[in-house]
XYZ file of C-alpha atoms in Angstrom:
620
model
C 28.357 35.110 -136.091
C 30.853 37.341 -135.143
C 31.868 40.304 -137.135
C 34.987 39.119 -137.532
C 33.422 36.146 -140.263
C 31.091 39.387 -141.500
C 34.190 41.014 -142.793
C 36.340 38.365 -143.428
C 33.110 36.905 -146.127
C 33.303 40.525 -147.383
C 36.713 40.723 -148.423
C 36.144 37.336 -150.182
C 33.465 38.622 -153.044
C 35.940 41.949 -152.934
C 38.640 39.560 -154.048
C 36.705 37.668 -156.311
C 34.939 40.425 -157.972
C 38.652 42.264 -158.751
C 39.693 38.645 -160.210
C 36.567 38.391 -162.271
C 37.069 42.266 -163.051
C 41.133 41.255 -164.099
C 40.555 38.596 -166.714
C 37.138 40.856 -168.223
C 39.518 44.134 -168.329
C 42.800 41.928 -169.377
C 41.212 40.409 -172.028
C 39.387 43.788 -172.895
C 42.960 45.924 -172.616
C 44.427 42.700 -174.994
C 41.849 43.253 -177.764
C 42.302 46.929 -177.073
C 46.324 46.360 -177.855
C 45.850 44.933 -180.421
C 43.207 47.815 -182.167
C 45.342 50.057 -181.434
C 48.706 48.242 -182.945
C 46.784 47.269 -185.960
C 45.754 50.139 -186.777
C 46.778 53.335 -188.119
C 47.406 55.328 -185.037
C 43.676 58.183 -185.555
C 42.176 59.308 -182.599
C 39.138 56.901 -182.454
C 41.735 53.481 -182.410
C 43.093 55.925 -179.069
C 39.798 56.522 -177.756
C 38.334 53.272 -177.416
C 41.400 50.896 -176.267
C 43.386 53.471 -173.930
C 40.095 53.827 -171.340
C 40.185 49.625 -171.492
C 43.645 49.612 -170.447
C 43.828 52.354 -167.577
C 40.568 49.739 -166.828
C 42.339 46.816 -166.631
C 45.543 48.832 -164.633
C 43.580 49.811 -162.332
C 43.638 46.154 -160.963
C 47.115 46.164 -159.807
C 46.284 49.104 -156.680
C 42.986 47.431 -155.698
C 44.246 44.220 -155.391
C 46.970 46.324 -152.995
C 45.097 48.258 -151.002
C 42.391 45.559 -150.579
C 45.563 42.785 -149.071
C 46.629 45.758 -146.944
C 43.071 46.225 -145.499
C 41.966 48.993 -147.806
C 39.117 46.944 -148.539
C 36.295 49.876 -147.940
C 38.339 52.212 -149.702
C 38.933 50.105 -152.472
C 34.848 49.344 -153.023
C 34.140 52.732 -153.601
C 37.222 52.992 -155.758
C 35.889 49.930 -157.774
C 32.753 51.186 -158.592
C 33.412 55.117 -159.194
C 35.886 54.454 -161.751
C 33.544 51.222 -163.722
C 30.873 53.834 -163.131
C 32.868 56.682 -165.132
C 34.035 54.305 -168.041
C 30.679 52.908 -168.150
C 29.448 56.279 -169.059
C 32.666 57.161 -171.359
C 31.420 53.849 -173.481
C 27.715 54.787 -173.684
C 29.280 58.270 -175.172
C 31.577 56.700 -177.844
C 29.709 54.145 -178.975
C 25.830 54.814 -179.103
C 24.908 57.582 -176.935
C 22.832 57.361 -174.535
C 20.741 54.873 -177.283
C 24.288 52.971 -176.438
C 23.459 48.948 -175.503
C 26.098 49.673 -172.647
C 24.273 52.028 -170.255
C 23.227 48.286 -169.522
C 26.572 47.894 -167.635
C 25.438 50.994 -164.856
C 23.620 47.784 -163.033
C 27.290 46.850 -162.464
C 28.575 49.910 -160.177
C 24.405 49.800 -158.701
C 24.966 45.742 -157.026
C 28.789 45.720 -156.511
C 28.047 48.806 -154.287
C 25.344 47.281 -153.031
C 27.147 43.354 -152.511
C 30.358 45.224 -150.705
C 29.171 48.580 -149.672
C 25.506 48.188 -148.150
C 21.678 49.777 -149.585
C 22.638 53.482 -148.688
C 25.370 53.500 -150.976
C 24.092 51.282 -154.167
C 21.037 54.296 -153.760
C 24.159 56.097 -153.760
C 26.614 54.725 -156.919
C 22.302 54.813 -158.893
C 22.117 58.611 -157.701
C 25.559 59.005 -159.812
C 25.058 56.384 -162.433
C 21.611 58.058 -163.278
C 23.511 62.162 -163.146
C 26.398 61.153 -165.393
C 23.573 59.158 -167.872
C 21.695 62.061 -167.656
C 24.640 64.910 -168.489
C 25.514 62.899 -171.215
C 21.669 63.155 -172.881
C 22.094 67.095 -171.885
C 25.423 66.451 -173.674
C 24.051 65.171 -176.689
C 20.991 67.512 -176.922
C 22.692 70.622 -177.341
C 24.935 68.777 -179.940
C 28.169 67.144 -178.610
C 28.222 63.680 -180.346
C 31.428 61.274 -179.470
C 29.847 58.307 -181.556
C 29.557 60.444 -184.819
C 33.929 59.744 -184.183
C 33.121 56.144 -184.474
C 30.180 55.656 -186.569
C 32.367 58.092 -189.109
C 35.018 54.681 -189.067
C 32.490 51.706 -189.264
C 32.204 51.438 -185.899
C 28.251 50.527 -184.622
C 27.465 49.598 -180.707
C 23.309 48.646 -182.947
C 24.448 46.793 -185.559
C 27.612 44.422 -186.856
C 29.365 42.235 -184.708
C 30.591 44.689 -182.623
C 27.245 45.048 -181.251
C 26.985 40.952 -180.964
C 29.929 41.162 -179.098
C 29.175 44.239 -176.466
C 26.112 41.947 -176.400
C 27.869 39.054 -175.272
C 30.043 40.993 -172.767
C 26.887 42.279 -171.493
C 25.742 38.920 -170.483
C 28.987 37.977 -168.963
C 28.439 40.200 -167.121
C 24.592 40.164 -165.817
C 26.093 36.100 -165.106
C 29.110 37.842 -162.643
C 26.324 39.704 -161.138
C 23.917 37.435 -160.863
C 26.627 34.339 -159.887
C 27.499 36.948 -157.234
C 23.354 37.786 -155.713
C 23.177 34.044 -155.879
C 25.897 33.530 -153.484
C 25.506 36.132 -151.513
C 21.711 34.798 -150.866
C 23.197 31.679 -150.043
C 25.483 32.460 -147.647
C 23.006 34.631 -146.150
C 20.767 31.225 -145.625
C 23.611 29.584 -144.427
C 23.952 32.633 -141.751
C 20.495 32.855 -141.041
C 20.786 28.513 -140.603
C 23.786 28.693 -138.416
C 21.891 31.667 -136.452
C 18.928 29.755 -135.876
C 21.177 26.825 -134.429
C 22.538 28.762 -132.187
C 19.359 30.007 -130.747
C 17.457 27.017 -130.613
C 20.822 25.209 -128.979
C 20.616 27.756 -127.055
C 16.711 27.837 -126.091
C 17.324 24.196 -125.147
C 19.677 24.708 -122.798
C 17.513 27.328 -121.349
C 14.783 24.782 -121.302
C 16.814 22.570 -119.190
C 17.862 25.383 -117.224
C 14.307 26.005 -116.684
C 13.274 22.268 -115.879
C 16.053 21.824 -112.913
C 15.494 24.712 -111.710
C 11.576 23.897 -111.055
C 13.101 20.268 -110.005
C 15.335 21.535 -107.907
C 11.722 24.115 -106.214
C 9.544 21.421 -106.051
C 12.215 19.371 -103.915
C 13.237 22.562 -101.771
C 9.589 22.832 -100.869
C 9.287 19.423 -100.439
C 11.964 18.852 -97.978
C 11.851 22.022 -96.194
C 9.504 21.475 -93.990
C 10.047 17.837 -92.606
C 11.904 17.189 -89.585
C 12.018 13.047 -89.384
C 14.517 11.947 -91.957
C 13.166 8.377 -92.082
C 9.678 10.998 -93.853
C 12.423 13.182 -95.445
C 14.959 10.390 -97.463
C 11.966 8.356 -98.452
C 10.652 11.313 -99.747
C 13.383 12.891 -100.829
C 14.246 8.983 -102.652
C 10.650 9.233 -105.059
C 11.195 12.615 -106.078
C 14.958 12.175 -107.428
C 14.175 9.026 -109.395
C 11.052 10.677 -110.855
C 12.526 13.461 -112.028
C 16.625 11.671 -112.983
C 13.530 7.914 -114.695
C 15.328 5.789 -113.345
C 13.458 2.260 -112.112
C 15.382 2.060 -108.523
C 17.561 3.329 -105.479
C 17.995 3.899 -102.281
C 20.218 6.173 -99.999
C 22.124 5.300 -97.095
C 23.157 7.681 -94.046
C 26.368 7.497 -92.123
C 26.175 6.712 -88.566
C 27.952 9.354 -86.009
C 29.000 6.731 -84.095
C 30.730 4.195 -86.148
C 30.461 6.052 -90.269
C 29.116 2.816 -91.427
C 25.922 3.317 -93.736
C 23.061 2.683 -92.828
C 19.820 2.238 -95.862
C 16.747 5.005 -94.624
C 15.171 4.584 -97.781
C 15.026 2.153 -100.425
C 13.007 2.211 -103.773
C 11.906 -0.963 -106.492
C 15.287 -2.812 -104.246
C 14.566 -4.777 -101.567
C 16.736 -5.493 -98.627
C 18.398 -9.036 -99.326
C 19.706 -7.323 -102.315
C 20.629 -4.004 -100.860
C 22.478 -6.156 -98.123
C 24.004 -8.186 -100.630
C 25.261 -4.923 -102.968
C 26.644 -3.733 -100.168
C 28.931 -6.998 -99.187
C 30.256 -6.904 -103.395
C 32.145 -3.424 -102.197
C 29.285 -1.350 -103.430
C 31.023 2.295 -103.297
C 30.109 3.652 -100.453
C 32.486 7.267 -99.252
C 33.052 9.235 -102.709
C 34.589 12.627 -103.381
C 32.445 12.978 -106.455
C 29.470 11.249 -108.672
C 31.071 8.642 -110.256
C 28.978 6.568 -112.697
C 29.314 2.261 -113.645
C 27.822 0.499 -116.044
C 27.695 -3.169 -115.979
C 30.324 -5.019 -118.162
C 32.556 -2.072 -118.293
C 34.183 -1.743 -115.703
C 38.458 -0.432 -115.885
C 41.019 -1.897 -114.667
C 38.898 -4.307 -112.784
C 37.173 -1.759 -110.615
C 33.889 -2.946 -108.655
C 33.869 -6.179 -111.001
C 32.001 -8.107 -107.501
C 29.699 -4.857 -107.051
C 28.611 -4.932 -111.165
C 28.352 -8.610 -111.181
C 26.119 -8.660 -108.229
C 24.309 -5.606 -109.992
C 24.085 -8.038 -113.117
C 21.695 -11.215 -110.963
C 20.504 -8.171 -109.619
C 18.509 -7.000 -113.265
C 20.557 -4.006 -113.384
C 22.515 -2.169 -115.805
C 23.376 1.142 -115.481
C 23.840 3.016 -112.003
C 24.877 6.222 -110.239
C 26.657 6.889 -106.886
C 26.314 10.200 -105.687
C 27.767 11.698 -102.005
C 25.983 13.632 -99.912
C 28.789 15.866 -98.752
C 28.360 19.359 -97.040
C 31.716 21.382 -97.258
C 34.388 18.454 -95.803
C 31.277 16.519 -93.761
C 30.390 13.234 -95.496
C 26.753 12.315 -95.293
C 25.838 9.438 -96.673
C 25.500 7.966 -100.477
C 23.005 8.287 -103.441
C 22.230 5.509 -105.439
C 20.071 5.258 -108.432
C 19.858 1.801 -111.115
C 18.239 1.475 -114.728
C 17.302 -0.635 -116.774
C 19.082 -2.870 -119.340
C 19.464 -0.337 -122.190
C 18.589 2.759 -119.918
C 21.924 4.763 -119.369
C 22.119 8.403 -117.985
C 23.182 11.070 -119.782
C 25.420 14.092 -118.815
C 23.021 16.263 -118.282
C 21.994 14.245 -115.324
C 24.400 14.362 -113.748
C 24.523 17.721 -113.566
C 21.469 17.544 -112.254
C 21.941 15.240 -109.808
C 24.956 17.412 -108.431
C 23.427 20.385 -107.535
C 19.606 17.650 -106.016
C 22.505 15.744 -103.810
C 23.547 19.033 -102.849
C 19.505 20.425 -101.753
C 19.309 17.105 -99.781
C 22.314 17.207 -98.394
C 21.247 20.414 -96.345
C 18.052 19.394 -95.857
C 19.597 16.111 -93.978
C 22.029 18.553 -92.043
C 19.157 20.773 -91.682
C 16.983 17.657 -90.097
C 20.516 15.799 -88.052
C 21.249 19.751 -86.418
C 16.916 20.172 -85.752
C 17.288 16.465 -83.621
C 20.681 17.617 -82.483
C 19.634 20.912 -80.799
C 15.695 18.760 -79.768
C 17.336 16.404 -78.028
C 19.935 19.091 -76.114
C 16.694 21.281 -75.526
C 15.121 18.179 -73.827
C 18.021 17.388 -71.674
C 19.002 20.806 -70.697
C 14.816 20.557 -69.324
C 15.014 17.397 -67.763
C 18.294 18.989 -65.836
C 16.114 22.192 -64.965
C 13.214 19.962 -63.936
C 15.648 17.799 -61.600
C 16.854 21.291 -60.421
C 13.549 22.771 -59.892
C 12.708 19.680 -57.811
C 16.093 19.757 -55.757
C 15.825 23.755 -54.715
C 12.234 23.441 -54.387
C 12.878 19.914 -51.847
C 15.511 21.641 -50.408
C 14.436 24.722 -49.745
C 10.779 23.067 -47.872
C 13.317 20.501 -45.838
C 15.423 23.618 -44.815
C 11.944 25.082 -43.673
C 10.596 23.400 -41.381
C 13.429 23.042 -38.972
C 14.460 27.025 -39.668
C 10.815 28.214 -38.281
C 11.486 26.085 -35.223
C 14.814 27.792 -34.538
C 12.773 31.281 -35.236
C 10.066 30.651 -32.992
C 12.517 29.405 -30.017
C 14.103 32.220 -30.164
C 11.797 34.729 -30.303
C 10.364 32.266 -26.934
C 13.887 32.865 -25.515
C 13.297 36.439 -25.850
C 10.077 37.659 -25.169
C 11.307 35.894 -21.594
C 9.328 32.870 -21.529
C 11.862 31.016 -20.036
C 13.629 33.419 -18.478
C 15.560 35.912 -17.322
C 19.080 36.576 -19.777
C 21.723 38.377 -19.612
C 22.404 41.320 -21.900
C 24.959 39.973 -23.631
C 22.806 36.462 -23.977
C 20.125 38.619 -25.694
C 22.268 39.914 -27.893
C 23.442 36.711 -29.120
C 20.146 35.669 -29.828
C 18.460 38.074 -31.642
C 21.504 37.785 -34.107
C 20.311 34.263 -34.019
C 16.373 35.760 -34.651
C 17.774 38.308 -37.490
C 19.401 35.815 -39.834
C 17.135 32.870 -39.287
C 14.147 35.093 -40.697
C 16.713 36.375 -43.412
C 17.340 32.975 -43.480
C 13.710 32.389 -44.188
C 13.369 35.091 -46.552
C 16.254 33.419 -48.627
C 14.359 30.515 -49.079
C 10.992 31.938 -49.807
C 13.076 34.054 -52.953
C 13.710 30.430 -54.234
C 10.562 28.690 -53.020
C 8.916 31.066 -55.742
C 11.366 31.465 -58.298
C 10.705 27.771 -58.700
C 7.616 27.952 -58.273
C 7.775 30.955 -61.526
C 10.074 28.902 -63.720
C 8.021 25.475 -63.045
C 4.448 28.072 -64.215
C 2.588 26.605 -61.220
C 2.687 30.133 -59.602
C -0.800 30.520 -59.432
C -2.236 34.434 -58.769
C -5.419 34.967 -56.152
C -6.590 37.981 -58.772
C -8.647 40.157 -56.679
C -9.817 44.596 -56.208
C -6.984 45.706 -53.385
C -6.048 48.887 -51.490
C -2.178 49.906 -52.738
C -3.222 51.783 -49.061
C -3.685 48.868 -47.550
C -0.790 47.198 -48.591
C 0.880 49.735 -48.182
C 0.128 49.625 -44.599
C 1.441 46.383 -44.209
C 4.673 46.385 -45.068
C 4.936 50.118 -43.530
C 4.785 48.147 -40.216
C 7.862 46.298 -41.510
C 9.973 48.288 -43.152
C 9.376 51.616 -41.149
C 11.974 50.323 -37.906
C 15.032 49.618 -40.224
C 13.644 53.120 -41.872
C 14.182 54.543 -38.282
C 17.213 53.099 -37.496
C 19.068 55.246 -40.803
C 17.181 58.199 -39.685
C 15.433 57.289 -43.632
C 12.005 59.133 -43.742
C 9.381 57.444 -45.769
C 6.531 59.472 -47.410
C 3.298 58.559 -49.408
C 1.487 60.336 -51.985
C -1.418 58.753 -53.629
C -4.370 60.425 -54.848
C -7.805 60.280 -53.163
C -9.582 59.197 -56.099
C -6.931 56.035 -56.368
C -8.957 53.287 -58.104
C -8.801 49.231 -56.350
C -5.780 47.455 -58.211
C -6.203 43.685 -60.071
C -3.864 42.197 -57.791
C -3.774 39.171 -56.021
C -2.923 41.101 -52.708
C 0.210 38.429 -50.572
C 2.635 39.031 -54.253
C 1.556 42.850 -54.130
C 2.832 43.051 -50.350
C 5.379 41.100 -51.912
C 6.477 43.431 -54.534
C 6.390 46.251 -52.287
C 8.222 44.554 -49.457
C 10.657 44.001 -51.751
C 11.386 47.137 -53.117
C 10.425 50.142 -50.431
C 13.488 47.437 -48.347
C 15.992 47.486 -51.710
C 14.723 51.363 -51.350
C 16.585 51.969 -47.849
C 19.333 49.238 -47.456
C 20.468 51.320 -50.416
C 19.909 54.918 -48.912
C 22.175 56.396 -46.511
C 21.184 57.822 -43.416
C 19.610 61.061 -43.472
C 18.320 60.512 -47.208
C 14.549 59.675 -47.871
C 11.901 57.144 -49.547
C 8.978 58.001 -51.189
C 5.908 56.016 -52.849
C 4.131 57.210 -55.874
C 0.967 55.867 -57.614
C -1.637 57.104 -60.481
C -3.939 55.639 -63.154
C -2.653 56.430 -66.504
C -5.124 56.374 -69.489
C -4.591 52.876 -70.430
C -6.485 51.580 -66.953
C -2.802 51.020 -65.155
C -2.165 51.693 -61.970
C 0.989 53.225 -62.054
C 3.320 53.134 -59.020
C 6.859 55.093 -57.960
C 9.015 54.250 -55.787
C 11.996 56.926 -55.352
C 15.180 57.299 -52.861
C 17.868 59.414 -52.674
C 20.631 56.186 -52.321
C 23.510 55.517 -54.098
C 22.071 55.255 -57.215
C 23.007 52.578 -60.030
C 25.793 53.145 -62.905
C 24.433 53.129 -67.072
C 26.185 49.784 -67.319
C 24.600 48.045 -64.813
C 21.187 49.204 -65.394
C 19.854 46.447 -67.339
C 21.145 43.353 -65.802
C 19.425 44.522 -61.970
C 16.702 42.314 -63.080
C 19.093 39.305 -63.538
C 18.720 36.423 -61.247
C 21.457 36.114 -58.717
C 22.846 39.162 -59.929
C 24.156 42.207 -57.977
C 25.514 45.104 -59.040
C 28.660 45.024 -56.175
C 29.506 41.227 -56.196
C 32.459 41.581 -54.740
C 33.569 40.211 -50.994
C 33.647 43.657 -49.558
C 30.305 44.884 -50.735
C 28.177 46.349 -47.780
C 24.924 45.092 -48.647
C 23.905 41.544 -48.235
C 21.585 39.320 -50.519
C 21.282 36.578 -53.119
C 20.307 38.813 -56.131
C 16.423 37.002 -56.041
C 14.746 40.222 -55.169
C 14.166 42.005 -58.503
C 13.684 38.920 -60.691
C 11.423 37.874 -58.660
C 9.587 40.770 -58.247
C 9.839 41.650 -62.585
C 8.195 37.897 -62.733
C 5.469 38.453 -60.108
C 4.805 42.153 -61.974
C 4.444 40.553 -65.338
C 2.184 37.312 -64.015
C 0.100 40.410 -62.750
C 0.415 41.508 -66.735
C 2.216 44.656 -65.561
C 5.753 46.003 -66.126
C 8.304 47.252 -64.276
C 11.686 49.907 -64.805
C 14.100 51.255 -63.345
C 15.847 55.110 -64.144
C 18.756 56.114 -61.894
C 22.042 58.310 -61.574
C 24.722 57.249 -59.965
C 25.117 58.798 -56.770
C 22.074 60.916 -56.819
C 19.059 57.592 -56.405
C 17.512 55.113 -57.817
C 13.740 55.662 -59.286
C 11.657 51.795 -59.474
C 8.542 52.483 -61.777
C 5.623 49.725 -62.345
C 2.682 48.915 -62.920
C -0.102 47.479 -62.354
C -3.889 46.924 -63.833
C -6.740 48.126 -62.463
C -9.740 46.662 -60.702
C -11.896 48.959 -62.497
C -10.590 48.015 -66.525
C -11.562 44.458 -66.144
C -15.418 44.742 -64.895
C -17.909 43.896 -67.028
C -20.511 46.145 -68.486
C -24.136 46.180 -67.442
C -26.260 44.071 -70.012
C -28.415 46.619 -72.119
C -31.510 47.293 -70.359
C -30.590 46.374 -66.707
C -31.548 47.902 -63.916
C -29.866 48.697 -60.819
């Protein structure tokens, strides 16, 4: 109940009280006026009649102020005036022994009803104080009751006493009625509050049930990635929660947009086919309910008649939509005398949203799976093509390189210098082309996971010696100094000897290629605390810009890919080098500054790190 209703009811009680007060004080004032008119004008007549008339007249401003909304001030004025009036009547009748003292109950109860418990306590204290003051005045010789007693008026005996008691009875009856009304109103308020709480409790229980159902459905559907499994299980859960007998779920075919029944419960294939043939609604915007025999404006009459033939009474058709995309439709059917409720529609709307998301996730996952399989198939075709082509190219290329080398060696006779120059170009370009083909073959094997390493202890010095014999002639042509700095106690590496040579050859070839004449290249090595051998290849070449550092290890990527670049290559060397190092269990990084050179650092596990510890108690 709102505060406005409580204030309004308080004003109604005040109006009732003012009306009763007006009637009683009006009757009293009329009697007092007659008493004054019929009398001889003595002081006693004025002592009795004037206050009664004044009390009646106070109702006029009280009604006015109550109508203006000053009910609280009217209530305080009313109880104060009546307290003073009752005190005066006690004083002029029989004093503190007068029966009029019982009227003090009036302002005390009125204060409690209109102003609350604290006001009632305050007025009780005021009335008690006034009554005590009268007692003290009488003990000091002031007794107004003697004036009335001298005129034959007594509050203790005779007709006056009877009238006084009758008045007291009327006041008590009025107070009892007001208390009864207050109790009844409080009881009504409690019943209304109870009803509101029960309604709220039912709403909370319904919301909680809906959340529990949605959570169960979400957990049941979230892990299934097959519509043939997802939809029957979803239909079973939804039908169970909605307490229905039968149902089915259709999904629109992506090619034709026609509905396909992917889940059925307690409805056979023939019945489902007959329902669709009878114009069963398929593409809906919102949930719609249809009851057999209650079709409006002739909608779906054929469908409703077919439902009646199948023994169904009521059904819901709920669209499975996600945004603007229609995914399918959920149908629920009930047997005779079982109708859906509004709460069912609300719950079904939440469930269809969740089911639509699950269906879309499955469809999207299936699309990704199909696309991934297609990409893997294309990648396999590409790898097979590259492997076949590379193998087919290597055979004639090897012959070209071999015959060119034989011609240069003079095995077929003398040649002119110009012929040798042309033939040497053929030999160099053939060897470069062979390196490219070998790189493509290695890349294909790595991508296919077919490159196997023959891991064994390898001495880094031996591998460097083999590489330097190939690199040194090219370095001398450019007057590049090559230095090696290897510690005497360097442990062997656990590596594939041929692949380690290929790693070193790629890094040192790049260092010599991108270092200008007169520069230097160095190779350093040390063993770190983790049992890894750290090898550093440092050059004083052109360096790499910071924006290009992250891309140099990508396949078919070169820092300078313009047609006017000075250095050749396919952009596969560093990519293959990185993959080979990773296959060994190591890592590679680069530090470079444009115009000042580069430093490539890679790690290879130490052979000592992988040695098995000797068994306990073994002897040398």
